[in-house]
Amino acid sequence: MSNPESPEATTATEPARPGPLDAEHVALGATMTPFAGWSMPLRYTSDLAEHRAVREAAGLFDLSHMGEIRVAGAGAGAALDRALVGHLSALAVGRARYTMLCAEDGGVIDDLVVYRRADDDFLVVANASNADVVLAELEARCTGPDVEVADESAATALVAVQGPAAEAIVTALVPDEAERAAVADLRYYAATTATLAADGGVVVAMVARTGYTGEDGFELFLPAGDAPAVWRSLLAAGQPAGLVPAGLAARDSLRLEAGMPLYGHELDRTTAPHDAGLGRVVRLDKVDAEGEPVPFVGREPLRARAGAQPSRVLVGLEGLGRRAARHGYPVLTESGIRAGYVTSGGPSPTLGHPIAMAYVTPEVCAPGTELVVDVRGRHEPVRVVALPFYRRPSSST
């Protein structure tokens, strides 16, 4: 979730606006890149060092380019039930849920994380490249006198601390004992409000135990103006434990190892949630206050899709050679018949060999099936494996 994105989505023609932490990145010597209209850190030192720091200690990410949209009011839960594929009115206060915004034909407009901050207050977090579209869709779908949609993106900064040392680093900034315990006790996909000590002052933040790296970690939603103080304080608190700032490149290789979908790669408007193995997020059984089925956008095509045989399956590919597959490369059977295409791929710093995700035909989706990927005219051998490629040793999720 949140959902997170790849530097491959950058285009040279996009205007790049600075985020609230731009000066901090420049001071740290980051290589900046335009991404989804923002100027974002691609790396600070090396992709490999930042990736490994997250797996072994902790990494600090700036995610302030993500979109934050508030949906509030007595009718907010019911409105989100009609707008999204998930059952958001059933979400407990203080919890988060991964869900999707789908089109009328069932195609994915964006994948989202929704937080319930109070009975009548939800925060929808959208991918940066889709934030404007998601806002427009929610404004059109969540209508009525008892629901309000507001874009909080410009006023909100988002930073993430990910890695085995994340809990100790984040709680070090929480002076109040009860709040510190509440942060430490957060379950996965839960959030609380905490007051952080930062640069001699205090900052009230929403602290969520969510992330996009496959590690334990936290995401901190802050007033944009307070972000530099919190960023510097987290760096200072985490440095003894091995925390380093980490850029978009490390974020992409981490999420690939964790087998997490990326919008524009594994998900897009031609893709139903079921194609990506995410049919479980589509709640066809949700009902309204009268017990009637909720007619959410995309329900009928998604209902039909749930009962149909898949035409393609998202799988993991373990590289048996040296060259890494990349987005769009063809996947072939050993006899040369086209069987699909790569959606994301690259070297795995943790596993030490190339990995990729790909859509393939159902006939070749079984783990252990050996295929080849056409890497610029050279056939590289791969084997179908279960996702994720990497799961942290203590993970139960």
mmCIF file of C-alpha atoms in Angstrom:
data_model
loop_
_atom_site.group_PDB
_atom_site.id
_atom_site.type_symbol
_atom_site.label_atom_id
_atom_site.label_comp_id
_atom_site.label_asym_id
_atom_site.label_seq_id
_atom_site.Cartn_x
_atom_site.Cartn_y
_atom_site.Cartn_z
ATOM 1 C CA MET A 1 0.000 0.000 0.000
ATOM 2 C CA SER A 2 0.035 0.997 0.475
ATOM 3 C CA ASN A 3 0.670 0.540 -2.419
ATOM 4 C CA PRO A 4 3.387 1.594 -3.761
ATOM 5 C CA GLU A 5 5.529 2.079 -7.575
ATOM 6 C CA SER A 6 8.428 1.656 -9.950
ATOM 7 C CA PRO A 7 10.942 4.174 -11.292
ATOM 8 C CA GLU A 8 10.230 2.586 -14.675
ATOM 9 C CA ALA A 9 7.011 4.644 -14.679
ATOM 10 C CA THR A 10 9.028 7.851 -14.976
ATOM 11 C CA THR A 11 8.908 9.772 -18.218
ATOM 12 C CA ALA A 12 11.205 12.570 -19.241
ATOM 13 C CA THR A 13 8.283 14.796 -20.244
ATOM 14 C CA GLU A 14 6.610 14.833 -16.833
ATOM 15 C CA PRO A 15 7.000 18.060 -14.890
ATOM 16 C CA ALA A 16 8.626 17.248 -11.574
ATOM 17 C CA ARG A 17 7.401 19.107 -8.508
ATOM 18 C CA PRO A 18 9.379 18.929 -5.286
ATOM 19 C CA GLY A 19 7.896 17.200 -2.263
ATOM 20 C CA PRO A 20 8.101 18.397 1.339
ATOM 21 C CA LEU A 21 11.363 16.464 1.860
ATOM 22 C CA ASP A 22 13.109 17.585 -1.316
ATOM 23 C CA ALA A 23 15.780 19.614 0.498
ATOM 24 C CA GLU A 24 16.535 16.658 2.796
ATOM 25 C CA HIS A 25 17.125 14.381 -0.189
ATOM 26 C CA VAL A 26 19.397 16.895 -1.889
ATOM 27 C CA ALA A 27 21.378 17.373 1.331
ATOM 28 C CA LEU A 28 21.873 13.588 1.527
ATOM 29 C CA GLY A 29 23.202 13.497 -2.045
ATOM 30 C CA ALA A 30 20.284 11.540 -3.482
ATOM 31 C CA THR A 31 19.985 10.899 -7.183
ATOM 32 C CA MET A 32 16.619 12.464 -7.948
ATOM 33 C CA THR A 33 14.281 11.358 -10.716
ATOM 34 C CA PRO A 34 10.934 12.592 -12.010
ATOM 35 C CA PHE A 35 8.175 10.152 -11.092
ATOM 36 C CA ALA A 36 4.435 10.591 -11.563
ATOM 37 C CA GLY A 37 4.881 14.344 -11.634
ATOM 38 C CA TRP A 38 7.104 14.451 -8.551
ATOM 39 C CA SER A 39 10.849 14.759 -8.056
ATOM 40 C CA MET A 40 11.709 11.675 -6.000
ATOM 41 C CA PRO A 41 14.906 10.042 -4.703
ATOM 42 C CA LEU A 42 15.921 7.090 -6.874
ATOM 43 C CA ARG A 43 18.855 6.164 -4.612
ATOM 44 C CA TYR A 44 21.214 7.746 -2.085
ATOM 45 C CA THR A 45 24.227 5.427 -2.319
ATOM 46 C CA SER A 46 23.637 2.104 -4.084
ATOM 47 C CA ASP A 47 20.481 0.128 -4.820
ATOM 48 C CA LEU A 48 22.053 -3.024 -3.362
ATOM 49 C CA ALA A 49 23.161 -1.393 -0.092
ATOM 50 C CA GLU A 50 19.754 0.191 0.459
ATOM 51 C CA HIS A 51 17.945 -3.061 -0.336
ATOM 52 C CA ARG A 52 20.098 -5.056 2.061
ATOM 53 C CA ALA A 53 19.762 -2.463 4.813
ATOM 54 C CA VAL A 54 15.984 -2.934 4.749
ATOM 55 C CA ARG A 55 16.275 -6.726 4.934
ATOM 56 C CA GLU A 56 18.911 -6.646 7.704
ATOM 57 C CA ALA A 57 18.223 -3.444 9.704
ATOM 58 C CA ALA A 58 15.931 -0.698 8.373
ATOM 59 C CA GLY A 59 15.340 1.729 5.535
ATOM 60 C CA LEU A 60 13.670 5.141 5.562
ATOM 61 C CA PHE A 61 11.479 5.948 2.555
ATOM 62 C CA ASP A 62 9.791 9.148 1.404
ATOM 63 C CA LEU A 63 6.352 8.266 0.002
ATOM 64 C CA SER A 64 4.941 11.780 0.007
ATOM 65 C CA HIS A 65 4.014 11.436 -3.660
ATOM 66 C CA MET A 66 1.176 9.047 -2.770
ATOM 67 C CA GLY A 67 -2.377 10.399 -2.793
ATOM 68 C CA GLU A 68 -4.378 10.762 0.448
ATOM 69 C CA ILE A 69 -8.123 11.212 0.071
ATOM 70 C CA ARG A 70 -10.458 11.595 3.029
ATOM 71 C CA VAL A 71 -13.980 10.179 2.807
ATOM 72 C CA ALA A 72 -15.981 11.280 5.848
ATOM 73 C CA GLY A 73 -19.524 11.583 7.147
ATOM 74 C CA ALA A 74 -22.281 9.329 8.403
ATOM 75 C CA GLY A 75 -22.614 7.765 4.950
ATOM 76 C CA ALA A 76 -18.893 7.297 4.289
ATOM 77 C CA GLY A 77 -18.742 3.551 4.929
ATOM 78 C CA ALA A 78 -21.761 2.776 2.775
ATOM 79 C CA ALA A 79 -20.466 5.068 0.023
ATOM 80 C CA LEU A 80 -17.110 3.288 -0.043
ATOM 81 C CA ASP A 81 -18.907 -0.064 -0.189
ATOM 82 C CA ARG A 82 -20.567 1.124 -3.412
ATOM 83 C CA ALA A 83 -17.379 2.689 -4.801
ATOM 84 C CA LEU A 84 -14.793 -0.027 -4.085
ATOM 85 C CA VAL A 85 -14.712 -3.813 -4.335
ATOM 86 C CA GLY A 86 -14.059 -4.276 -0.596
ATOM 87 C CA HIS A 87 -16.446 -4.201 2.372
ATOM 88 C CA LEU A 88 -15.174 -1.029 4.007
ATOM 89 C CA SER A 89 -18.178 -0.391 6.273
ATOM 90 C CA ALA A 90 -17.213 -3.623 8.072
ATOM 91 C CA LEU A 91 -13.672 -2.387 8.719
ATOM 92 C CA ALA A 92 -12.986 -1.790 12.410
ATOM 93 C CA VAL A 93 -11.832 1.620 13.595
ATOM 94 C CA GLY A 94 -8.030 1.635 13.719
ATOM 95 C CA ARG A 95 -7.629 -1.008 11.025
ATOM 96 C CA ALA A 96 -6.589 -0.831 7.361
ATOM 97 C CA ARG A 97 -7.590 -2.858 4.331
ATOM 98 C CA TYR A 98 -6.072 -3.468 0.891
ATOM 99 C CA THR A 99 -8.736 -3.008 -1.782
ATOM 100 C CA MET A 100 -9.296 -1.840 -5.341
ATOM 101 C CA LEU A 101 -11.182 0.755 -7.341
ATOM 102 C CA CYS A 102 -12.552 -0.968 -10.435
ATOM 103 C CA ALA A 103 -14.233 0.281 -13.604
ATOM 104 C CA GLU A 104 -17.700 -0.746 -14.763
ATOM 105 C CA ASP A 105 -16.148 -3.620 -16.742
ATOM 106 C CA GLY A 106 -14.205 -4.874 -13.700
ATOM 107 C CA GLY A 107 -10.803 -3.577 -14.800
ATOM 108 C CA VAL A 108 -8.581 -2.199 -12.039
ATOM 109 C CA ILE A 109 -8.350 1.607 -11.945
ATOM 110 C CA ASP A 110 -6.071 1.521 -8.900
ATOM 111 C CA ASP A 111 -5.181 -0.610 -5.909
ATOM 112 C CA LEU A 112 -5.599 1.170 -2.592
ATOM 113 C CA VAL A 113 -5.139 0.950 1.138
ATOM 114 C CA VAL A 114 -8.060 2.317 3.181
ATOM 115 C CA TYR A 115 -7.686 3.262 6.856
ATOM 116 C CA ARG A 116 -10.674 3.723 9.156
ATOM 117 C CA ARG A 117 -9.707 6.544 11.526
ATOM 118 C CA ALA A 118 -13.128 6.861 13.203
ATOM 119 C CA ASP A 119 -16.670 5.568 12.688
ATOM 120 C CA ASP A 120 -17.294 8.206 10.026
ATOM 121 C CA ASP A 121 -13.727 8.973 8.860
ATOM 122 C CA PHE A 122 -11.784 6.967 6.261
ATOM 123 C CA LEU A 123 -8.439 7.718 4.585
ATOM 124 C CA VAL A 124 -7.948 6.298 1.088
ATOM 125 C CA VAL A 125 -4.317 6.054 -0.059
ATOM 126 C CA ALA A 126 -3.827 5.913 -3.825
ATOM 127 C CA ASN A 127 -0.822 5.420 -6.086
ATOM 128 C CA ALA A 128 0.747 8.726 -7.108
ATOM 129 C CA SER A 129 0.193 8.163 -10.818
ATOM 130 C CA ASN A 130 -3.519 7.493 -10.247
ATOM 131 C CA ALA A 131 -4.262 9.922 -7.417
ATOM 132 C CA ASP A 132 -6.172 12.432 -9.541
ATOM 133 C CA VAL A 133 -8.221 9.697 -11.226
ATOM 134 C CA VAL A 134 -9.049 8.066 -7.892
ATOM 135 C CA LEU A 135 -10.116 11.424 -6.447
ATOM 136 C CA ALA A 136 -12.399 12.101 -9.406
ATOM 137 C CA GLU A 137 -13.945 8.625 -9.218
ATOM 138 C CA LEU A 138 -14.570 8.891 -5.472
ATOM 139 C CA GLU A 139 -16.110 12.339 -5.900
ATOM 140 C CA ALA A 140 -18.450 10.898 -8.537
ATOM 141 C CA ARG A 141 -19.277 7.703 -6.647
ATOM 142 C CA CYS A 142 -19.451 8.953 -3.037
ATOM 143 C CA THR A 143 -22.279 11.458 -3.298
ATOM 144 C CA GLY A 144 -25.038 12.550 -0.962
ATOM 145 C CA PRO A 145 -25.588 14.963 1.921
ATOM 146 C CA ASP A 146 -23.999 12.635 4.495
ATOM 147 C CA VAL A 147 -20.641 12.014 2.815
ATOM 148 C CA GLU A 148 -17.742 14.321 1.964
ATOM 149 C CA VAL A 149 -14.676 13.636 -0.189
ATOM 150 C CA ALA A 150 -11.584 15.787 0.330
ATOM 151 C CA ASP A 151 -8.113 15.654 -1.192
ATOM 152 C CA GLU A 152 -5.547 15.821 1.627
ATOM 153 C CA SER A 153 -2.543 14.929 -0.554
ATOM 154 C CA ALA A 154 -0.880 18.348 -0.615
ATOM 155 C CA ALA A 155 -1.154 18.768 3.153
ATOM 156 C CA THR A 156 0.120 15.279 3.956
ATOM 157 C CA ALA A 157 3.620 13.789 3.953
ATOM 158 C CA LEU A 158 4.165 10.043 4.197
ATOM 159 C CA VAL A 159 7.383 8.398 5.338
ATOM 160 C CA ALA A 160 7.994 4.696 5.945
ATOM 161 C CA VAL A 161 10.438 2.887 8.203
ATOM 162 C CA GLN A 162 10.801 -0.699 7.036
ATOM 163 C CA GLY A 163 12.957 -3.515 8.351
ATOM 164 C CA PRO A 164 13.540 -5.649 11.435
ATOM 165 C CA ALA A 165 14.695 -2.627 13.465
ATOM 166 C CA ALA A 166 11.687 -0.479 12.480
ATOM 167 C CA GLU A 167 9.728 -0.874 15.715
ATOM 168 C CA ALA A 168 12.617 0.204 17.926
ATOM 169 C CA ILE A 169 13.380 3.190 15.695
ATOM 170 C CA VAL A 170 9.813 4.495 15.484
ATOM 171 C CA THR A 171 9.001 3.993 19.165
ATOM 172 C CA ALA A 172 12.194 5.880 20.083
ATOM 173 C CA LEU A 173 10.415 9.031 18.862
ATOM 174 C CA VAL A 174 7.294 8.444 21.003
ATOM 175 C CA PRO A 175 7.899 9.884 24.491
ATOM 176 C CA ASP A 176 4.497 9.064 25.982
ATOM 177 C CA GLU A 177 4.615 5.598 27.525
ATOM 178 C CA ALA A 178 1.033 4.640 26.671
ATOM 179 C CA GLU A 179 1.330 5.812 23.074
ATOM 180 C CA ARG A 180 4.687 4.066 22.741
ATOM 181 C CA ALA A 181 3.111 0.809 23.897
ATOM 182 C CA ALA A 182 0.204 1.307 21.501
ATOM 183 C CA VAL A 183 2.611 1.732 18.571
ATOM 184 C CA ALA A 184 4.666 -1.307 19.588
ATOM 185 C CA ASP A 185 1.516 -3.418 19.988
ATOM 186 C CA LEU A 186 0.030 -2.476 16.615
ATOM 187 C CA ARG A 187 -1.062 -5.473 14.595
ATOM 188 C CA TYR A 188 -0.311 -5.764 10.894
ATOM 189 C CA TYR A 189 -2.645 -3.441 8.956
ATOM 190 C CA ALA A 190 -3.584 -1.409 12.022
ATOM 191 C CA ALA A 191 -3.002 2.260 12.856
ATOM 192 C CA THR A 192 -3.012 4.623 15.805
ATOM 193 C CA THR A 193 -2.349 8.279 16.539
ATOM 194 C CA ALA A 194 0.918 9.130 18.287
ATOM 195 C CA THR A 195 2.799 12.263 19.267
ATOM 196 C CA LEU A 196 6.375 12.181 17.973
ATOM 197 C CA ALA A 197 9.308 14.098 19.419
ATOM 198 C CA ALA A 198 11.147 15.670 16.492
ATOM 199 C CA ASP A 199 13.858 18.336 16.395
ATOM 200 C CA GLY A 200 12.895 19.720 19.801
ATOM 201 C CA GLY A 201 9.197 19.914 18.989
ATOM 202 C CA VAL A 202 6.285 17.515 18.771
ATOM 203 C CA VAL A 203 4.370 16.231 15.752
ATOM 204 C CA VAL A 204 1.046 14.390 15.844
ATOM 205 C CA ALA A 205 1.013 11.588 13.277
ATOM 206 C CA MET A 206 -1.027 8.613 12.220
ATOM 207 C CA VAL A 207 1.291 5.628 12.615
ATOM 208 C CA ALA A 208 0.318 2.497 10.664
ATOM 209 C CA ARG A 209 1.902 -0.947 10.673
ATOM 210 C CA THR A 210 1.790 -1.261 6.911
ATOM 211 C CA GLY A 211 4.350 -1.300 4.128
ATOM 212 C CA TYR A 212 5.410 -2.523 0.726
ATOM 213 C CA THR A 213 8.721 -4.288 1.262
ATOM 214 C CA GLY A 214 7.880 -7.665 2.814
ATOM 215 C CA GLU A 215 9.401 -6.556 6.121
ATOM 216 C CA ASP A 216 7.891 -5.460 9.382
ATOM 217 C CA GLY A 217 7.547 -1.708 9.297
ATOM 218 C CA PHE A 218 5.554 1.441 9.799
ATOM 219 C CA GLU A 219 4.125 4.207 7.654
ATOM 220 C CA LEU A 220 3.790 7.659 9.245
ATOM 221 C CA PHE A 221 1.237 10.146 7.914
ATOM 222 C CA LEU A 222 2.299 13.676 8.901
ATOM 223 C CA PRO A 223 1.482 17.312 8.250
ATOM 224 C CA ALA A 224 3.682 18.165 5.259
ATOM 225 C CA GLY A 225 5.361 21.060 7.057
ATOM 226 C CA ASP A 226 6.511 18.783 9.881
ATOM 227 C CA ALA A 227 8.014 16.124 7.623
ATOM 228 C CA PRO A 228 11.636 17.434 7.576
ATOM 229 C CA ALA A 229 11.887 17.420 11.383
ATOM 230 C CA VAL A 230 10.512 13.884 11.636
ATOM 231 C CA TRP A 231 12.729 12.678 8.755
ATOM 232 C CA ARG A 232 15.887 14.011 10.431
ATOM 233 C CA SER A 233 14.864 12.613 13.821
ATOM 234 C CA LEU A 234 14.193 9.156 12.387
ATOM 235 C CA LEU A 235 17.572 9.168 10.652
ATOM 236 C CA ALA A 236 19.307 10.134 13.905
ATOM 237 C CA ALA A 237 17.394 7.577 15.968
ATOM 238 C CA GLY A 238 17.937 4.789 13.468
ATOM 239 C CA GLN A 239 21.540 5.318 12.460
ATOM 240 C CA PRO A 240 22.994 3.248 15.345
ATOM 241 C CA ALA A 241 20.749 0.341 14.313
ATOM 242 C CA GLY A 242 21.820 0.549 10.674
ATOM 243 C CA LEU A 243 18.924 2.541 9.221
ATOM 244 C CA VAL A 244 19.683 4.243 5.902
ATOM 245 C CA PRO A 245 17.553 6.385 3.586
ATOM 246 C CA ALA A 246 16.325 4.265 0.679
ATOM 247 C CA GLY A 247 15.063 5.293 -2.740
ATOM 248 C CA LEU A 248 12.567 4.132 -5.340
ATOM 249 C CA ALA A 249 14.967 1.573 -6.843
ATOM 250 C CA ALA A 250 15.338 -0.359 -3.579
ATOM 251 C CA ARG A 251 11.610 -0.077 -2.973
ATOM 252 C CA ASP A 252 10.930 -1.757 -6.306
ATOM 253 C CA SER A 253 13.364 -4.665 -5.801
ATOM 254 C CA LEU A 254 12.032 -5.221 -2.264
ATOM 255 C CA ARG A 255 8.393 -5.357 -3.351
ATOM 256 C CA LEU A 256 9.329 -7.698 -6.227
ATOM 257 C CA GLU A 257 10.960 -10.158 -3.810
ATOM 258 C CA ALA A 258 7.821 -9.905 -1.658
ATOM 259 C CA GLY A 259 5.650 -10.710 -4.697
ATOM 260 C CA MET A 260 3.562 -7.565 -4.336
ATOM 261 C CA PRO A 261 1.723 -6.276 -7.423
ATOM 262 C CA LEU A 262 2.605 -2.936 -8.943
ATOM 263 C CA TYR A 263 0.064 -0.823 -10.770
ATOM 264 C CA GLY A 264 1.049 -0.500 -14.442
ATOM 265 C CA HIS A 265 2.806 -3.865 -14.307
ATOM 266 C CA GLU A 266 0.751 -6.594 -12.633
ATOM 267 C CA LEU A 267 -2.392 -4.451 -12.478
ATOM 268 C CA ASP A 268 -4.061 -2.140 -14.965
ATOM 269 C CA ARG A 269 -7.447 -1.411 -16.521
ATOM 270 C CA THR A 270 -7.291 -4.581 -18.643
ATOM 271 C CA THR A 271 -6.748 -6.678 -15.515
ATOM 272 C CA ALA A 272 -9.406 -7.992 -13.136
ATOM 273 C CA PRO A 273 -8.328 -8.575 -9.529
ATOM 274 C CA HIS A 274 -8.715 -12.329 -10.113
ATOM 275 C CA ASP A 275 -6.062 -12.276 -12.862
ATOM 276 C CA ALA A 276 -3.470 -11.243 -10.274
ATOM 277 C CA GLY A 277 -4.597 -13.861 -7.756
ATOM 278 C CA LEU A 278 -6.375 -11.160 -5.759
ATOM 279 C CA GLY A 279 -9.988 -12.242 -6.209
ATOM 280 C CA ARG A 280 -10.257 -12.459 -2.418
ATOM 281 C CA VAL A 281 -10.405 -8.652 -2.161
ATOM 282 C CA VAL A 282 -13.645 -8.612 -4.203
ATOM 283 C CA ARG A 283 -16.442 -8.958 -1.647
ATOM 284 C CA LEU A 284 -19.400 -10.184 -3.654
ATOM 285 C CA ASP A 285 -21.126 -11.106 -0.377
ATOM 286 C CA LYS A 286 -21.275 -7.612 1.123
ATOM 287 C CA VAL A 287 -24.747 -6.380 1.993
ATOM 288 C CA ASP A 288 -26.196 -3.020 2.974
ATOM 289 C CA ALA A 289 -28.042 -2.034 6.160
ATOM 290 C CA GLU A 290 -31.214 -3.733 4.860
ATOM 291 C CA GLY A 291 -29.359 -6.937 4.106
ATOM 292 C CA GLU A 292 -29.485 -6.415 0.355
ATOM 293 C CA PRO A 293 -26.447 -7.050 -1.893
ATOM 294 C CA VAL A 294 -24.421 -3.879 -2.458
ATOM 295 C CA PRO A 295 -24.403 -2.906 -6.159
ATOM 296 C CA PHE A 296 -20.786 -1.741 -6.226
ATOM 297 C CA VAL A 297 -19.155 -0.568 -9.460
ATOM 298 C CA GLY A 298 -17.950 -3.577 -11.466
ATOM 299 C CA ARG A 299 -19.915 -6.131 -9.423
ATOM 300 C CA GLU A 300 -21.570 -8.078 -12.256
ATOM 301 C CA PRO A 301 -18.493 -8.584 -14.488
ATOM 302 C CA LEU A 302 -16.447 -9.440 -11.405
ATOM 303 C CA ARG A 303 -19.086 -11.932 -10.269
ATOM 304 C CA ALA A 304 -18.920 -13.593 -13.673
ATOM 305 C CA ARG A 305 -15.139 -13.517 -13.549
ATOM 306 C CA ALA A 306 -15.072 -15.211 -10.143
ATOM 307 C CA GLY A 307 -16.803 -18.280 -11.550
ATOM 308 C CA ALA A 308 -14.893 -18.494 -14.823
ATOM 309 C CA GLN A 309 -11.771 -20.379 -15.745
ATOM 310 C CA PRO A 310 -8.796 -18.004 -15.947
ATOM 311 C CA SER A 311 -7.249 -17.211 -19.303
ATOM 312 C CA ARG A 312 -3.985 -16.218 -17.660
ATOM 313 C CA VAL A 313 -2.348 -16.682 -14.281
ATOM 314 C CA LEU A 314 0.166 -14.507 -12.454
ATOM 315 C CA VAL A 315 3.170 -16.623 -11.456
ATOM 316 C CA GLY A 316 6.660 -16.255 -10.095
ATOM 317 C CA LEU A 317 9.637 -17.137 -12.295
ATOM 318 C CA GLU A 318 12.957 -18.191 -10.808
ATOM 319 C CA GLY A 319 15.796 -17.427 -13.204
ATOM 320 C CA LEU A 320 18.107 -20.376 -13.903
ATOM 321 C CA GLY A 321 20.574 -18.279 -15.912
ATOM 322 C CA ARG A 322 22.330 -14.991 -15.286
ATOM 323 C CA ARG A 323 20.300 -12.459 -17.232
ATOM 324 C CA ALA A 324 17.275 -10.880 -15.616
ATOM 325 C CA ALA A 325 13.925 -10.639 -17.378
ATOM 326 C CA ARG A 326 12.243 -7.251 -17.529
ATOM 327 C CA HIS A 327 8.736 -5.878 -17.956
ATOM 328 C CA GLY A 328 7.230 -6.902 -21.303
ATOM 329 C CA TYR A 329 9.670 -9.655 -22.229
ATOM 330 C CA PRO A 330 7.956 -12.710 -23.842
ATOM 331 C CA VAL A 331 7.662 -15.968 -21.907
ATOM 332 C CA LEU A 332 7.909 -19.095 -24.071
ATOM 333 C CA THR A 333 7.576 -22.819 -23.609
ATOM 334 C CA GLU A 334 10.745 -24.834 -24.052
ATOM 335 C CA SER A 335 9.537 -25.607 -27.585
ATOM 336 C CA GLY A 336 9.264 -21.905 -28.389
ATOM 337 C CA ILE A 337 5.505 -21.374 -28.138
ATOM 338 C CA ARG A 338 4.522 -18.053 -26.591
ATOM 339 C CA ALA A 339 3.015 -18.645 -23.153
ATOM 340 C CA GLY A 340 2.836 -15.157 -21.644
ATOM 341 C CA TYR A 341 4.838 -12.081 -20.733
ATOM 342 C CA VAL A 342 6.896 -10.722 -17.881
ATOM 343 C CA THR A 343 5.267 -8.016 -15.771
ATOM 344 C CA SER A 344 8.208 -7.236 -13.431
ATOM 345 C CA GLY A 345 11.684 -8.654 -13.149
ATOM 346 C CA GLY A 346 15.222 -8.098 -11.983
ATOM 347 C CA PRO A 347 18.063 -9.544 -9.944
ATOM 348 C CA SER A 348 17.143 -10.553 -6.391
ATOM 349 C CA PRO A 349 19.736 -9.169 -3.954
ATOM 350 C CA THR A 350 18.449 -11.456 -1.207
ATOM 351 C CA LEU A 351 18.202 -14.697 -3.204
ATOM 352 C CA GLY A 352 21.194 -14.125 -5.482
ATOM 353 C CA HIS A 353 19.505 -14.987 -8.778
ATOM 354 C CA PRO A 354 17.073 -13.330 -11.203
ATOM 355 C CA ILE A 355 13.368 -13.339 -10.386
ATOM 356 C CA ALA A 356 10.292 -12.157 -12.242
ATOM 357 C CA MET A 357 6.537 -12.114 -12.141
ATOM 358 C CA ALA A 358 4.660 -12.988 -15.324
ATOM 359 C CA TYR A 359 1.230 -13.675 -16.713
ATOM 360 C CA VAL A 360 1.187 -17.107 -18.367
ATOM 361 C CA THR A 361 -1.462 -19.454 -19.733
ATOM 362 C CA PRO A 362 -3.011 -21.852 -17.189
ATOM 363 C CA GLU A 363 -1.420 -24.849 -18.931
ATOM 364 C CA VAL A 364 2.087 -23.796 -17.820
ATOM 365 C CA CYS A 365 1.356 -22.194 -14.443
ATOM 366 C CA ALA A 366 2.169 -25.131 -12.152
ATOM 367 C CA PRO A 367 5.195 -24.675 -9.856
ATOM 368 C CA GLY A 368 8.172 -26.552 -11.242
ATOM 369 C CA THR A 369 7.251 -25.946 -14.899
ATOM 370 C CA GLU A 370 10.348 -24.974 -16.860
ATOM 371 C CA LEU A 371 9.980 -22.187 -19.410
ATOM 372 C CA VAL A 372 12.236 -19.648 -21.133
ATOM 373 C CA VAL A 373 12.162 -15.860 -21.315
ATOM 374 C CA ASP A 374 13.248 -14.063 -24.466
ATOM 375 C CA VAL A 375 15.783 -11.557 -23.119
ATOM 376 C CA ARG A 376 16.547 -9.430 -26.150
ATOM 377 C CA GLY A 377 16.855 -12.438 -28.439
ATOM 378 C CA ARG A 378 18.516 -14.781 -25.965
ATOM 379 C CA HIS A 379 16.442 -17.528 -24.366
ATOM 380 C CA GLU A 380 17.024 -17.541 -20.621
ATOM 381 C CA PRO A 381 15.754 -20.614 -18.705
ATOM 382 C CA VAL A 382 13.293 -20.003 -15.856
ATOM 383 C CA ARG A 383 11.189 -22.157 -13.542
ATOM 384 C CA VAL A 384 7.681 -21.399 -12.271
ATOM 385 C CA VAL A 385 7.660 -20.959 -8.479
ATOM 386 C CA ALA A 386 5.080 -19.953 -5.885
ATOM 387 C CA LEU A 387 4.851 -16.323 -4.782
ATOM 388 C CA PRO A 388 6.222 -14.601 -2.801
ATOM 389 C CA PHE A 389 9.891 -15.179 -3.541
ATOM 390 C CA TYR A 390 10.827 -13.908 -0.091
ATOM 391 C CA ARG A 391 8.995 -14.080 3.225
ATOM 392 C CA ARG A 392 10.588 -12.711 6.371
ATOM 393 C CA PRO A 393 11.355 -15.493 8.874
ATOM 394 C CA SER A 394 8.950 -14.263 11.555
ATOM 395 C CA SER A 395 6.175 -13.295 9.150
ATOM 396 C CA SER A 396 2.736 -14.726 9.701
ATOM 397 C CA THR A 397 1.106 -12.656 6.959
#
